[in-house]
PDB file of C-alpha atoms in Angstrom:
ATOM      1  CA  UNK A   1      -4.104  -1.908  14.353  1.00 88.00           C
ATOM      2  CA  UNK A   2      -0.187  -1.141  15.386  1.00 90.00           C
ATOM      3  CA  UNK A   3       2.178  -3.463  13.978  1.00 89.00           C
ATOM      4  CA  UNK A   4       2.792  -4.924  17.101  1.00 87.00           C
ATOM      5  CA  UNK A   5      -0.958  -6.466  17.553  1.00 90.00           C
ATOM      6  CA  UNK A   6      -0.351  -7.501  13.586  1.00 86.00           C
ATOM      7  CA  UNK A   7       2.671  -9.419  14.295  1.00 83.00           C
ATOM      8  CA  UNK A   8       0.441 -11.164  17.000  1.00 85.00           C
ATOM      9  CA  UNK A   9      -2.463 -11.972  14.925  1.00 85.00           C
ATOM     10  CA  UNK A  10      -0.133 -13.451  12.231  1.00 78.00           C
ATOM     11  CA  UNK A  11       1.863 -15.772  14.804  1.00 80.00           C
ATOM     12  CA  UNK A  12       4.688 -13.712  14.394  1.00 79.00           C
ATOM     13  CA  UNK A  13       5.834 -12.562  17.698  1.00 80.00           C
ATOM     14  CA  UNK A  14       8.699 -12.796  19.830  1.00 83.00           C
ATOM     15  CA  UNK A  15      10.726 -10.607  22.567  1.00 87.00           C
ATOM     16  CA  UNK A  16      13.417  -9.922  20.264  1.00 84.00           C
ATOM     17  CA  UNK A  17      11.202  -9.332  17.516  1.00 84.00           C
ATOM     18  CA  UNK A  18       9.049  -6.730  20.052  1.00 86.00           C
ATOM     19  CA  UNK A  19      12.802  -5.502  20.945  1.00 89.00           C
ATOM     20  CA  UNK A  20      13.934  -4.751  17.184  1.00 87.00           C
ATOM     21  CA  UNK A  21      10.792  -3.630  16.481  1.00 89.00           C
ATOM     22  CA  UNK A  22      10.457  -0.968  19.025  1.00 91.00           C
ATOM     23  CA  UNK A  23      13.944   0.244  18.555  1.00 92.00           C
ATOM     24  CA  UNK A  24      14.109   0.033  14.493  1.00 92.00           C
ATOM     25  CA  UNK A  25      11.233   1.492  13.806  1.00 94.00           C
ATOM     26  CA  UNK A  26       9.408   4.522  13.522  1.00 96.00           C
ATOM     27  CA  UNK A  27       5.393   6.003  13.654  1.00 97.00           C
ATOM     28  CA  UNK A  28       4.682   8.820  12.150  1.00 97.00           C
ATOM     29  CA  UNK A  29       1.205  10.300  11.527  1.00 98.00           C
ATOM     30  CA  UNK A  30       0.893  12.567   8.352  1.00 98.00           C
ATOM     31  CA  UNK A  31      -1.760  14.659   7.181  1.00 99.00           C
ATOM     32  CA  UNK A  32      -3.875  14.522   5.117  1.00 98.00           C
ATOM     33  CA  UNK A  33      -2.383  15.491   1.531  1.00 98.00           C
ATOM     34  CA  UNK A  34       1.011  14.500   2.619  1.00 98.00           C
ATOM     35  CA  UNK A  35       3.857  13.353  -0.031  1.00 97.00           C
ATOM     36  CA  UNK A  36       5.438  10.137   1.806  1.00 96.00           C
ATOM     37  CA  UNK A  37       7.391   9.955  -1.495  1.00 96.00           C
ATOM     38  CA  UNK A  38       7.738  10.992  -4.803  1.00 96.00           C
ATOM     39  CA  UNK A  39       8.058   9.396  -7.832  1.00 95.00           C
ATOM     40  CA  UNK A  40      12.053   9.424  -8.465  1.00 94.00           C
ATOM     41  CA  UNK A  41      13.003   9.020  -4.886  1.00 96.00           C
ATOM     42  CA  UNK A  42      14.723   6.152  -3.380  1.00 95.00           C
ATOM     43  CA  UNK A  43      12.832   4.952  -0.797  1.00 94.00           C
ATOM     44  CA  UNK A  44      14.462   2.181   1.122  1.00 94.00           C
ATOM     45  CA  UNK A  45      11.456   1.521   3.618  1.00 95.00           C
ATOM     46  CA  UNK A  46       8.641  -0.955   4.204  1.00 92.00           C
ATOM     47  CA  UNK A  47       5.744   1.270   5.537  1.00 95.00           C
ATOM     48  CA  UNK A  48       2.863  -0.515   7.847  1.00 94.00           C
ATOM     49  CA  UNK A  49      -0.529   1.241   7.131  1.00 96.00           C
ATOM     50  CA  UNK A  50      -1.770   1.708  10.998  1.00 96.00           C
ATOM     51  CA  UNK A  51      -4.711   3.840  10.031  1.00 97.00           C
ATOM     52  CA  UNK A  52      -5.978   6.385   7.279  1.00 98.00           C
ATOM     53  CA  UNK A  53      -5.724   5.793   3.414  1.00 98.00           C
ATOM     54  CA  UNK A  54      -2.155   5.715   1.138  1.00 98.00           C
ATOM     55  CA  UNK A  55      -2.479   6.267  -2.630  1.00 97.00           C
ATOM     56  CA  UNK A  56      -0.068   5.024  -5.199  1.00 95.00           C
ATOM     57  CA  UNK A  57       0.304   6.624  -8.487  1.00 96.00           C
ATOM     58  CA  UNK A  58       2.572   7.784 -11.286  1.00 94.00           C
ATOM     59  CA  UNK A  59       2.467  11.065 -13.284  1.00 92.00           C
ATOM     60  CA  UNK A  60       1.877  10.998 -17.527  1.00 91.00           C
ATOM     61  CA  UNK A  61       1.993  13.594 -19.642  1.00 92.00           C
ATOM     62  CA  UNK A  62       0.691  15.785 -16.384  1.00 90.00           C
ATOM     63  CA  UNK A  63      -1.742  13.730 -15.127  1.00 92.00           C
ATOM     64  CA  UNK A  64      -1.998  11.721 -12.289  1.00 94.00           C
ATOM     65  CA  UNK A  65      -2.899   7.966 -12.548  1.00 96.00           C
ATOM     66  CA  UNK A  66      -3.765   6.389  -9.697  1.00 96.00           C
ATOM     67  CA  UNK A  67      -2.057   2.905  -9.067  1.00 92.00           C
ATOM     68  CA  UNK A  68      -3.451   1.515  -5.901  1.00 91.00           C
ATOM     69  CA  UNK A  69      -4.917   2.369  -2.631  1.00 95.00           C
ATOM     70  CA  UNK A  70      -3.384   0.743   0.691  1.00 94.00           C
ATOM     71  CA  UNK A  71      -5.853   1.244   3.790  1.00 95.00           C
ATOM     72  CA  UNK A  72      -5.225  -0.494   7.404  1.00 95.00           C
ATOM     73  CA  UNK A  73      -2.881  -3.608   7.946  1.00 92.00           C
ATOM     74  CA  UNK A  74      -1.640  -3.138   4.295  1.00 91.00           C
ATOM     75  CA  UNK A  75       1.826  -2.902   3.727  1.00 90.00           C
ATOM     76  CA  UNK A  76       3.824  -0.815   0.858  1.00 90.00           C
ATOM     77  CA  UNK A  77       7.582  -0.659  -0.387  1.00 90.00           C
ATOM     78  CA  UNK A  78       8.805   0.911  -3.777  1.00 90.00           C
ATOM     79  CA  UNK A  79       9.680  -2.578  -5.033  1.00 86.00           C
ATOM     80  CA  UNK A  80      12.420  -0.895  -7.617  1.00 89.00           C
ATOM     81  CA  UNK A  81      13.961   1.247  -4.549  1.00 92.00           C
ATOM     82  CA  UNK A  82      14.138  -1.491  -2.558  1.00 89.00           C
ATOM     83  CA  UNK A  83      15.379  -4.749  -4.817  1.00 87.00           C
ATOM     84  CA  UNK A  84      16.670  -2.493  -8.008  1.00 91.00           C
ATOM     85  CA  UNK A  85      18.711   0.251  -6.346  1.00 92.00           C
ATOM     86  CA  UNK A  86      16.541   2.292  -8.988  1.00 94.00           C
ATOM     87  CA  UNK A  87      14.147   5.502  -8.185  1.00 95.00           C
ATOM     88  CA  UNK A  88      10.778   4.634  -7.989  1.00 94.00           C
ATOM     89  CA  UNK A  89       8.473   4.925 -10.669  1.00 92.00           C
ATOM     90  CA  UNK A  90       5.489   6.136  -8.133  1.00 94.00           C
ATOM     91  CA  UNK A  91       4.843   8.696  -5.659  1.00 96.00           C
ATOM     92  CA  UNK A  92       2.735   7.895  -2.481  1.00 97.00           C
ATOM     93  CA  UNK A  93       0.361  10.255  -0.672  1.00 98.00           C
ATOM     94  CA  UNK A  94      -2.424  10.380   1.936  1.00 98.00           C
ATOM     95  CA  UNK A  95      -5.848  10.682   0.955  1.00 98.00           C
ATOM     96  CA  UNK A  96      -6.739  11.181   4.971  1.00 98.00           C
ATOM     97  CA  UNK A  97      -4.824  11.308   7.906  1.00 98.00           C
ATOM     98  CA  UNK A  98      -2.418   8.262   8.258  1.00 98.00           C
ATOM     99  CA  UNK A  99      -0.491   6.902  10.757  1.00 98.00           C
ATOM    100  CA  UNK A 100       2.458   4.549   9.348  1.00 98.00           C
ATOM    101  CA  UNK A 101       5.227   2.528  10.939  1.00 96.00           C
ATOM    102  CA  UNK A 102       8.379   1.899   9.065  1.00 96.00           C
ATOM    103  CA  UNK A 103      11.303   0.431   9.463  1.00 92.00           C
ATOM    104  CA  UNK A 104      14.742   0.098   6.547  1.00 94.00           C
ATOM    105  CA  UNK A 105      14.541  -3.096   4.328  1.00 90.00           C
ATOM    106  CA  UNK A 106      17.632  -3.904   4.926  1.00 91.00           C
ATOM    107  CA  UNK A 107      17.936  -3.820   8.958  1.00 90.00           C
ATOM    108  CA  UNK A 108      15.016  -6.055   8.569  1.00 85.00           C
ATOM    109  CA  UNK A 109      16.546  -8.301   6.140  1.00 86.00           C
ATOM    110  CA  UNK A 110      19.262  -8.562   8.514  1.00 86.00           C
ATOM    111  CA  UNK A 111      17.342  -9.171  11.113  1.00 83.00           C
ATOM    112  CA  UNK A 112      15.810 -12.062   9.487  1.00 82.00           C
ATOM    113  CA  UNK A 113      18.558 -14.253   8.899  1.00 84.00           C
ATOM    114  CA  UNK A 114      18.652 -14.247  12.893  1.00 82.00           C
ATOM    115  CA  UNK A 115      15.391 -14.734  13.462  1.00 80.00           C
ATOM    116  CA  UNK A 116      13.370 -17.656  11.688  1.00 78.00           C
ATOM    117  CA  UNK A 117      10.285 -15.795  12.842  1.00 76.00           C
ATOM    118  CA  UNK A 118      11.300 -12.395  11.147  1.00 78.00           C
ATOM    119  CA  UNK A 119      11.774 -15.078   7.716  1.00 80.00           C
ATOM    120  CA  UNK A 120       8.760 -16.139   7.922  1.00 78.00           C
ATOM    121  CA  UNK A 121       7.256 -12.145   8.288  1.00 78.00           C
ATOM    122  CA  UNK A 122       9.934 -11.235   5.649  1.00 80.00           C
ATOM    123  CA  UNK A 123       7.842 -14.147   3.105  1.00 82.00           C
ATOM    124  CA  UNK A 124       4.699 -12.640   4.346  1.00 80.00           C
ATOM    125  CA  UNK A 125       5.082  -9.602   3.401  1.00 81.00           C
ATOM    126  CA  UNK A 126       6.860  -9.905  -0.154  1.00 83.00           C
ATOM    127  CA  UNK A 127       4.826 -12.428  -1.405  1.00 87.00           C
ATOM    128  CA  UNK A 128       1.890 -10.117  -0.107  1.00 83.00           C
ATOM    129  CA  UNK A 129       2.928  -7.205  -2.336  1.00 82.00           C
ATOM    130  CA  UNK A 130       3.613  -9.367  -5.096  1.00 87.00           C
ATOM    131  CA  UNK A 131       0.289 -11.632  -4.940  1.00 89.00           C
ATOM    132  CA  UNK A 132      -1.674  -7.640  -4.510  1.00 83.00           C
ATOM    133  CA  UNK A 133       0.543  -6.158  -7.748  1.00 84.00           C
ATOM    134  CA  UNK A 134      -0.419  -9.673  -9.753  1.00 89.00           C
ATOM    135  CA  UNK A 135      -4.761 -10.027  -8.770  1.00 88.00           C
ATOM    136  CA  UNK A 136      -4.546  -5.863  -9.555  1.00 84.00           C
ATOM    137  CA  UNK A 137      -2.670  -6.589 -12.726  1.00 85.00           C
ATOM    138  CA  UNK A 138      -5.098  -9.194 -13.930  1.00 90.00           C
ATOM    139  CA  UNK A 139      -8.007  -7.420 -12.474  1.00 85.00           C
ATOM    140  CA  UNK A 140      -7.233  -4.273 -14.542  1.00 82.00           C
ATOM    141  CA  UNK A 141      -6.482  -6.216 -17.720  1.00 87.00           C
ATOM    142  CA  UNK A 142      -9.085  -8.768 -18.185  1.00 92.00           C
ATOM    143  CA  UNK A 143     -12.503  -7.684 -16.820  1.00 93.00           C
ATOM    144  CA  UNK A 144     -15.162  -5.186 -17.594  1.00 93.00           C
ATOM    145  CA  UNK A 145     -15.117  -1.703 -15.874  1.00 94.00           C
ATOM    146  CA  UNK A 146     -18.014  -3.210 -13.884  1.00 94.00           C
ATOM    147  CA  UNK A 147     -16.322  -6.122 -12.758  1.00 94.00           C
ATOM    148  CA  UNK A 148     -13.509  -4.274 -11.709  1.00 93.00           C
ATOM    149  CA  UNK A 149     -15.573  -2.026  -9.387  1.00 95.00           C
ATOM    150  CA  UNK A 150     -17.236  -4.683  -8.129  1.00 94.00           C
ATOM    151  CA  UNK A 151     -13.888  -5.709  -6.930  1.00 92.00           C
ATOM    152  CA  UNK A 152     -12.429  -2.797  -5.680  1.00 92.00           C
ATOM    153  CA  UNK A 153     -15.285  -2.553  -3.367  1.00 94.00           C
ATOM    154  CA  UNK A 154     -15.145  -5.746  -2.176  1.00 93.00           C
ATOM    155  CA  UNK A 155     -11.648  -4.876  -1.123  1.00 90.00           C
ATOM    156  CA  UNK A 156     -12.165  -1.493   0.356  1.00 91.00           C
ATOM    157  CA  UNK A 157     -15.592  -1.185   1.201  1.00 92.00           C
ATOM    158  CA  UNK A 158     -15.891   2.390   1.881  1.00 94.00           C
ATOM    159  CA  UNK A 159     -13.395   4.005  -0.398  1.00 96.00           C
ATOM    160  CA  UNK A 160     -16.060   5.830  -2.113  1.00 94.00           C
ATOM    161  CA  UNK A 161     -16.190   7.680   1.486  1.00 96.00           C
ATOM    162  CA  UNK A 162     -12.968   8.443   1.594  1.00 97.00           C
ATOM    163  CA  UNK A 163     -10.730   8.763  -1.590  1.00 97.00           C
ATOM    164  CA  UNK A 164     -11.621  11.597  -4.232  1.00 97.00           C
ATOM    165  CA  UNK A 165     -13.786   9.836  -7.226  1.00 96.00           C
ATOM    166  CA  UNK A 166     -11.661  11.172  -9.914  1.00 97.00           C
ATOM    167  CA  UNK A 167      -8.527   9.215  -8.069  1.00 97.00           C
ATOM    168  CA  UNK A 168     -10.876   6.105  -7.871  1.00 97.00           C
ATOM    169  CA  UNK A 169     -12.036   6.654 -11.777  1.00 97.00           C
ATOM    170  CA  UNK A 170      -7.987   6.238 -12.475  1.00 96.00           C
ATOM    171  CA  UNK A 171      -7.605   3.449 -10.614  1.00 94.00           C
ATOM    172  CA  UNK A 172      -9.992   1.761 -12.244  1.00 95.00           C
ATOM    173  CA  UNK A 173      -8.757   3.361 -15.906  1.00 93.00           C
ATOM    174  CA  UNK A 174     -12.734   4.816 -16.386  1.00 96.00           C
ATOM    175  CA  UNK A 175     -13.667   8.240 -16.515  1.00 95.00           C
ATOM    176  CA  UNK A 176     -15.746  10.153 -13.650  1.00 95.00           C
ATOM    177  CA  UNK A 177     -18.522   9.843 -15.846  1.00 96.00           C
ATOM    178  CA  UNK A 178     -18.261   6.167 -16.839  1.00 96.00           C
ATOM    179  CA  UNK A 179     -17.995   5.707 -13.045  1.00 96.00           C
ATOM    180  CA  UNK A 180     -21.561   7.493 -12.118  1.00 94.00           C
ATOM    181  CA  UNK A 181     -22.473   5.439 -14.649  1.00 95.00           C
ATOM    182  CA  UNK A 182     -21.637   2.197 -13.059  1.00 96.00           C
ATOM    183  CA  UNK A 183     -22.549   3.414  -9.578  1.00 94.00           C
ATOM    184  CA  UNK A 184     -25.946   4.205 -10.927  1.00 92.00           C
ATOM    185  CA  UNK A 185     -26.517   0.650 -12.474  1.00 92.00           C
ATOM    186  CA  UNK A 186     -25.514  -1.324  -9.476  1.00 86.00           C
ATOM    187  CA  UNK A 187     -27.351   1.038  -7.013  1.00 74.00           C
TER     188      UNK A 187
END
């Protein structure tokens, strides 16, 4: 869905919203394997998943730990770029191709204190990527690595399809085989 038709189905729409919107922001599609950034950039903007599959993660002691997935309609900010003025601790990449929109936090947070609607879609989307950092926090923490599959598939049905299972394993903080294991019980 463009951001456009999201701002629609959320009540959030309005011709100078459609206005700042067209003229603010900008789609890009990447390809598959694409950096969008790197852990120790700056990035200073909110990206609108239109299509395709984003992966969060961080590097330790040269190994990549995946942090999150963010498929369609999902948004994603570095949350210490944006609100810290610090580098961010993750990098972001596609896993297929992916068409985002962006747009600079701080245009938009201008924008808002014009617009009551672009408030209310400002709220929306932080409290969004806080409640998502908080249930994956929890989730990670204080269930089983069953229970924690079990929820990442209700969440993203098909990611089995299209993220590699060793990125999925990390996520979860199992091994491959610890994974099979799993799939093979609930199968």
């Amino acid at each position: 869905m463009d951001i456009l038709s999201y701002l629609k189905q959320h009540g959030i729409y309005s011709d100078s919203l459609v206005d700042w919107v067209q003229h603010h922001s900008k789609t890009k599609t990447y390809p598959k394997g694409q950096v969008l950034f790197a852990e120790g950039d700056s990035p200073q903007r909110v990206y609108f998943i239109e299509s395709g599959l984003l992966r969060m993660f961080y590097e330790k002691d040269g190994k990549e730990i995946t942090h999150g997935f963010f498929a369609e309609d999902s948004v994603l900010m570095s949350v210490e770029s944006i609100f810290y003025q610090q580098s961010s601790a993750y990098g972001c990449d596609t896993l297929e191709p992916t068409t985002v929109t962006s747009f600079n936090f701080r245009d938009f947070t201008e924008l808002s204190n014009k617009l009551p609607e672009v408030s209310h879609l400002e709220k929306l989307i932080l409290y969004g990527v806080i409640k998502k950092l908080a249930d994956t926090n929890y989730f990670l923490k204080f269930h089983s690595a069953k229970e924690r599959y079990e929820r990442m598939i209700a969440e993203y049905p098909n990611i089995l399809l299209r993220a590699p299972l060793g990125h999925v394993a990390s996520y979860l903080g199992i091994t491959q085989q610890t994974l099979s294991v799993i799939r093979g019980q609930i199968a």
